Coordinates of C-alpha atoms in Angstrom, one line a residue:
X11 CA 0.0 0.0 0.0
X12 CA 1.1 3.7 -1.3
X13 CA 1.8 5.3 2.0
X14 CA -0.3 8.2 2.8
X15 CA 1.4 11.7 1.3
X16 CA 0.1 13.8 3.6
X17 CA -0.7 13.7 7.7
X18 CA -4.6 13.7 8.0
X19 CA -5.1 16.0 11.6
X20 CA -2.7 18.6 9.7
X21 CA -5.1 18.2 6.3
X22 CA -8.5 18.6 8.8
X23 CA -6.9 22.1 10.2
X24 CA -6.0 24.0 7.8
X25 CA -9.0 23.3 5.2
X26 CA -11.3 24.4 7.7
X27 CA -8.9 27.4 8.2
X28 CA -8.4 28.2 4.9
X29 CA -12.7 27.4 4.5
X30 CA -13.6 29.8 7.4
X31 CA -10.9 32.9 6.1
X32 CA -12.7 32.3 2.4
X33 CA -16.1 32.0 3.4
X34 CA -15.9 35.5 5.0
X35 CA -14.3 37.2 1.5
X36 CA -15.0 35.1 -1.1
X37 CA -18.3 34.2 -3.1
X38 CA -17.5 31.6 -5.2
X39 CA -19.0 30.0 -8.6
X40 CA -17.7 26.7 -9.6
X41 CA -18.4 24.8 -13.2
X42 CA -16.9 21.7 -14.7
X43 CA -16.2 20.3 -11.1
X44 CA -17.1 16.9 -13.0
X45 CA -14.1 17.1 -15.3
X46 CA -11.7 16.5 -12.6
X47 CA -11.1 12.8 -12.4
X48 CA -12.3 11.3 -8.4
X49 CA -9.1 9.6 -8.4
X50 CA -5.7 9.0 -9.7
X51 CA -3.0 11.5 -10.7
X52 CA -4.1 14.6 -12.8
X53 CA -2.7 17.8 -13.3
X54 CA -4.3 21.0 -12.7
X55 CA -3.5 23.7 -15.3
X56 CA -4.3 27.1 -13.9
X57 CA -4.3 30.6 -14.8
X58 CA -2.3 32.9 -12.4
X59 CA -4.1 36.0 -11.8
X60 CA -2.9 37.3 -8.1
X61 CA -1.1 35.5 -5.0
X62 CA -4.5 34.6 -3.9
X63 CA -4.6 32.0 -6.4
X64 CA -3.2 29.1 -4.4
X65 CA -6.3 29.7 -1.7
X66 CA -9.0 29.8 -4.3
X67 CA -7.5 27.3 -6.4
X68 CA -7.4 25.1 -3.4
X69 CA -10.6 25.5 -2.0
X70 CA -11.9 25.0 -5.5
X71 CA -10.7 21.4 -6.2
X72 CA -11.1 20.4 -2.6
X73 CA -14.2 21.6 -2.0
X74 CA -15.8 21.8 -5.4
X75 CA -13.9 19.1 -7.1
X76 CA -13.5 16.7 -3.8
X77 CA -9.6 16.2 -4.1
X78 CA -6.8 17.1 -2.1
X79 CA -5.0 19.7 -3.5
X80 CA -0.9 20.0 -4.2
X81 CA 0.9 22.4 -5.0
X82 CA 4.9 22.8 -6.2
X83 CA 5.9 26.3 -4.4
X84 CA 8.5 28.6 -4.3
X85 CA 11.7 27.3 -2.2
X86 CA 11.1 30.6 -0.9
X87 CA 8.0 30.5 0.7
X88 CA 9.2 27.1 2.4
X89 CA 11.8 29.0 4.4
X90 CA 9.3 30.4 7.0
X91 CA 9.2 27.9 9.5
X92 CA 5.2 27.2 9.8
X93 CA 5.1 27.3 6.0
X94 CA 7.3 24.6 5.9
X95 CA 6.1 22.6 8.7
X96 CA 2.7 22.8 7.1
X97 CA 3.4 22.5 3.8
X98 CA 5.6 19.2 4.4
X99 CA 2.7 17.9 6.4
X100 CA 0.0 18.4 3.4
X101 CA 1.8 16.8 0.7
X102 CA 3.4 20.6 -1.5
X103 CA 6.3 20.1 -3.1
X104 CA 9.1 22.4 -3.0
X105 CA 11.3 24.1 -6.3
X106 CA 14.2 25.7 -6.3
X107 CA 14.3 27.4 -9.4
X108 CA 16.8 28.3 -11.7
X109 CA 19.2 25.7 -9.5
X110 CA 19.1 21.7 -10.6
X111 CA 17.4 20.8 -7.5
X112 CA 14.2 22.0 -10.0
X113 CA 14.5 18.7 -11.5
X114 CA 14.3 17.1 -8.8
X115 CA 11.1 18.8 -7.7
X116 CA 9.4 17.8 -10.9
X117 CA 10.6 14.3 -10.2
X118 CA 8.7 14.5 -7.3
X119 CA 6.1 15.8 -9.0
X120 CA 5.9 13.0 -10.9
X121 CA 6.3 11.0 -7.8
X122 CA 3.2 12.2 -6.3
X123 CA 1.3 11.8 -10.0
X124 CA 2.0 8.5 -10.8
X125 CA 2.3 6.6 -7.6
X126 CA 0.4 8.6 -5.2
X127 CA -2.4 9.6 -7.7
X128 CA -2.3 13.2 -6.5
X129 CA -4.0 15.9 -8.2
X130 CA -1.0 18.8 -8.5
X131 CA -1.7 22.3 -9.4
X132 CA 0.3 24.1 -11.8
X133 CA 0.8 27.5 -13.0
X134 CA 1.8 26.7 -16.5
X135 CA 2.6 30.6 -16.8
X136 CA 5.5 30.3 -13.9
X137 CA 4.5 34.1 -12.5
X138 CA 1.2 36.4 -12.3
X139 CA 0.1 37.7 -16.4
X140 CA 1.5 40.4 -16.8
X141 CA -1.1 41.0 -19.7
X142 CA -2.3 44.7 -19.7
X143 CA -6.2 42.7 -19.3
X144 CA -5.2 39.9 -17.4
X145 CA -5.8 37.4 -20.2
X146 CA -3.2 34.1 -19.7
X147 CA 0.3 34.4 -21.1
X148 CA 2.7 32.6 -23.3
X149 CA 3.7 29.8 -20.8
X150 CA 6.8 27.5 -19.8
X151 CA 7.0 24.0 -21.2
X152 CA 7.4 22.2 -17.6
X153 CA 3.5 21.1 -17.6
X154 CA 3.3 19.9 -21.2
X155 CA 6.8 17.8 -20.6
X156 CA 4.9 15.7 -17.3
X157 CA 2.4 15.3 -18.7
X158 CA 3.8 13.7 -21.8
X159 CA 6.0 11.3 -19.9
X160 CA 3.7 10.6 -17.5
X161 CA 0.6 10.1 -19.6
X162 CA -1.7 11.9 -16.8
X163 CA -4.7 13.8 -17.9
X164 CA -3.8 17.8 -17.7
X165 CA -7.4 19.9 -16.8
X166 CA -7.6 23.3 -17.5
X167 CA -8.9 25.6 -15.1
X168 CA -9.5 29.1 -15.3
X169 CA -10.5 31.3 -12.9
X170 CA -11.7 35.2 -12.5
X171 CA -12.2 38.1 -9.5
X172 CA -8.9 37.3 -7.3
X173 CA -7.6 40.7 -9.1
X174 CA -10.3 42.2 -7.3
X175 CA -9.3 40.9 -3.7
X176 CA -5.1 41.5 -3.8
X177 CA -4.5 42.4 -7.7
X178 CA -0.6 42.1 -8.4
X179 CA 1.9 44.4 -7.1
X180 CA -0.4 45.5 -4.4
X181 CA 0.1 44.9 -0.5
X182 CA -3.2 45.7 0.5
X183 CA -5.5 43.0 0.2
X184 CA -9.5 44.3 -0.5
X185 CA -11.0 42.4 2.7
X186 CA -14.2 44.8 3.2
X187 CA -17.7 43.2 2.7
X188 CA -19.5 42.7 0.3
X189 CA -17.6 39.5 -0.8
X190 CA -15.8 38.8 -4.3
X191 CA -17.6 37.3 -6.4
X192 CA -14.6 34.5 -7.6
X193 CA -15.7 32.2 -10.5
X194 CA -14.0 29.0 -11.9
X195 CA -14.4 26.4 -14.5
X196 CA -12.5 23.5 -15.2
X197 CA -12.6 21.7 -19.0
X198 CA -12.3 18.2 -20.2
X199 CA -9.0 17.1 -20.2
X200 CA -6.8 18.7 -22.6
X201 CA -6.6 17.1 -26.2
X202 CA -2.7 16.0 -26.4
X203 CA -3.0 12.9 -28.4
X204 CA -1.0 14.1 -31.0
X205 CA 2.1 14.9 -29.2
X206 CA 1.4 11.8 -27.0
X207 CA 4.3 9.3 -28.0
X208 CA 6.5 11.4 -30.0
X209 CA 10.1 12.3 -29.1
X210 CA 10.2 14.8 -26.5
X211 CA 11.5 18.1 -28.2
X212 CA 11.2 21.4 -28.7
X213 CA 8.5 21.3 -31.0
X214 CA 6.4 18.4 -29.5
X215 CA 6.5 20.9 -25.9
X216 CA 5.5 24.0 -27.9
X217 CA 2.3 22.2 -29.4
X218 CA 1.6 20.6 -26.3
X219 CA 2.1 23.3 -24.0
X220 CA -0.1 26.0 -26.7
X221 CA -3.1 23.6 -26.4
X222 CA -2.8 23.1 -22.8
X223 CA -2.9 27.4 -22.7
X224 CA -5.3 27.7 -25.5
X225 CA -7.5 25.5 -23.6
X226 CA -7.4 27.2 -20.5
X227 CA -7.6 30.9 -22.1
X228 CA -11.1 30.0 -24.2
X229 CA -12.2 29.1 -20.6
X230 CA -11.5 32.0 -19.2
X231 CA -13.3 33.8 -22.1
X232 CA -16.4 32.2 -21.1
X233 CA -16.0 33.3 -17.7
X234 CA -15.7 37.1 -19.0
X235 CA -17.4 36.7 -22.4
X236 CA -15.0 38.7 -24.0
X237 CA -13.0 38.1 -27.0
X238 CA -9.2 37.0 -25.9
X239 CA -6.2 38.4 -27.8
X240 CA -5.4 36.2 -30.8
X241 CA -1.6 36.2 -29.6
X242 CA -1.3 35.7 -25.9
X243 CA 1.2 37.9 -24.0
X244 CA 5.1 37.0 -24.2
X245 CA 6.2 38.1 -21.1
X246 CA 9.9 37.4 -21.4
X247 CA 9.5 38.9 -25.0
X248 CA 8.1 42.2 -23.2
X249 CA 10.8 42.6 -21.0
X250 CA 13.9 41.9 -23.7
X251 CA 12.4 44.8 -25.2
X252 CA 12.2 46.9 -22.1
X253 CA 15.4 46.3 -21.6
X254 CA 16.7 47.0 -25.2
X255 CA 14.6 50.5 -25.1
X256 CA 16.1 51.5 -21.7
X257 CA 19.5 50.7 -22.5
X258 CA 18.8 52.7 -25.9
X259 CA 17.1 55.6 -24.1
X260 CA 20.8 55.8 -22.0
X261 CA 22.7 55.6 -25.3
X262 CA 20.7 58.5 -26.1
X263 CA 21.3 60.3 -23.3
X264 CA 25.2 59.4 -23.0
X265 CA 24.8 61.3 -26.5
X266 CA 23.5 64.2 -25.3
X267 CA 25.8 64.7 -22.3
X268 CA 28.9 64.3 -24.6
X269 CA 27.7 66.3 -27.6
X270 CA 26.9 69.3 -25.1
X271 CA 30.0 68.4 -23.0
X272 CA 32.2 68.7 -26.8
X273 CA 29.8 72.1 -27.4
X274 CA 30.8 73.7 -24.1
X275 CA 34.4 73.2 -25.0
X276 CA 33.9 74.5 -28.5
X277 CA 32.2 77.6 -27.0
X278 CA 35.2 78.3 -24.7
X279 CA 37.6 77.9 -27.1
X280 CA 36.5 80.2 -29.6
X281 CA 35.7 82.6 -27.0
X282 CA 40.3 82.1 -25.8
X283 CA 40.5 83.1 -29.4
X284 CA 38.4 86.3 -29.5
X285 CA 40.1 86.8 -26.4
X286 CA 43.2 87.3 -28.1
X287 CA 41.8 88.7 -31.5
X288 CA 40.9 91.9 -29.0
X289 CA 44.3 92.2 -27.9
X290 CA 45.7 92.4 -31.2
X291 CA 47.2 88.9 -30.5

């Protein structure tokens, strides 16, 4: 017998915790609660809206969608020591990343998805969109490449309203009544037959990881019923630019202090030589 991820007391705690805290800001809508499988592994493909997420995400699939809910989280966040002790106690799974020990967390991932049959939230996106209308962004590949070598159904999820409780770059969370109205829908598993199989490269993870976005951004549309972008937001694409028109912008300005620093010295010297000129010189 598997032995049991997570410690059950710890488990009984904190949903009630996290239930009671939601209950008094949240009003949620949940649709497509039946797409989540009642057992085995799965992955959970969510939007990232705010760093709310991981409490309405939560209480979503293990309220809504009757599973546990785990997620990988920043190395960070597992440093505080009743994080941690919590975190270790419900099953999350810890990254690291940019450092190697990130493939070890998404062996554990695959740990907990193939022979725990845990259902493990991911942001595909890897941050909060930075999309100007919060619509989901160009994402990473590490969702698409699990799910392909673990054969695990991937369900999208999309959510809407945490932006209206803590939106992103704020520290001061909207807590006053009336609650947020927060709404959710999850989809049928994502279509990934075609990249099922095939050699794992570059291309195979681009596909897989577009429908896997495309899937959870027409959700999302539904939610707002609005028209999404027809190309999502490239974040890292965004901020190469940034950068190339800030460092541009001081290129200009180096130019500027130069070309008036070489006209103050022209200035000067032709104002020695009228000096002269006046003294017959």
């Amino acid at each position: 017998m598997t032995k049991q991820r997570e410690s059950r007391w710890v488990m009984w705690v904190v949903s009630r915790i996290v239930r009671f805290v939601l209950w008094l800001i949240v009003k949620p809508e949940w649709r497509g609660t039946e797409n989540v499988p009642k057992q085995g592994g799965v992955i959970i493909a969510a939007n990232h809206l705010s760093v709310t997420d991981p409490l309405t995400v939560a209480h979503f699939l293990y309220i809504g969608a009757r599973r546990w809910p785990t997620f990988t989280m920043k190395d960070a966040v597992m440093k505080i020591p009743v994080v941690r002790a919590v975190a270790k106690a419900t099953g999350q799974i810890p990254i690291k990343r940019g450092s190697s020990d990130a493939v070890k967390a998404l062996g554990e991932a695959e740990k907990a998805l193939t022979q725990d049959g845990s259902s493990v939230i991911f942001y595909p996106e890897g941050t909060c969109t930075r999309d100007p209308n919060l619509w989901p962004m160009t994402a990473k590949n590490g969702v698409a490449r699990l799910a392909l070598t673990t054969g695990v159904p991937v369900v999208p999820v999309a959510h809407w309203g945490e932006q209206n409780i803590l939106p992103y770059g704020s520290k001061k969370p909207r807590l006053l009544p009336p609650r947020k109205r927060v709404q959710f829908r999850a989809g049928p598993p994502v279509d990934l037959s075609a990249y099922m199989g095939e050699p794992i490269t570059a291309t195979v993870l681009e596909g897989a990881t577009k429908a896997i976005m495309a899937d959870i951004t027409a959700l999302q549309a539904q939610i707002r019923g609005e028209e999404p972008p027809a190309v999502p937001f490239d974040f890292a694409k965004a901020r190469r630019e940034q950068a190339e028109a800030e460092r541009a912008e001081r290129a200009l300005e180096e130019q500027g202090v130069e070309a008036a620093a070489n006209g103050t010295g022209q200035a000067e010297t032709a104002d020695g030589d009228n000096g002269k000129n006046n003294t017959g010189a």
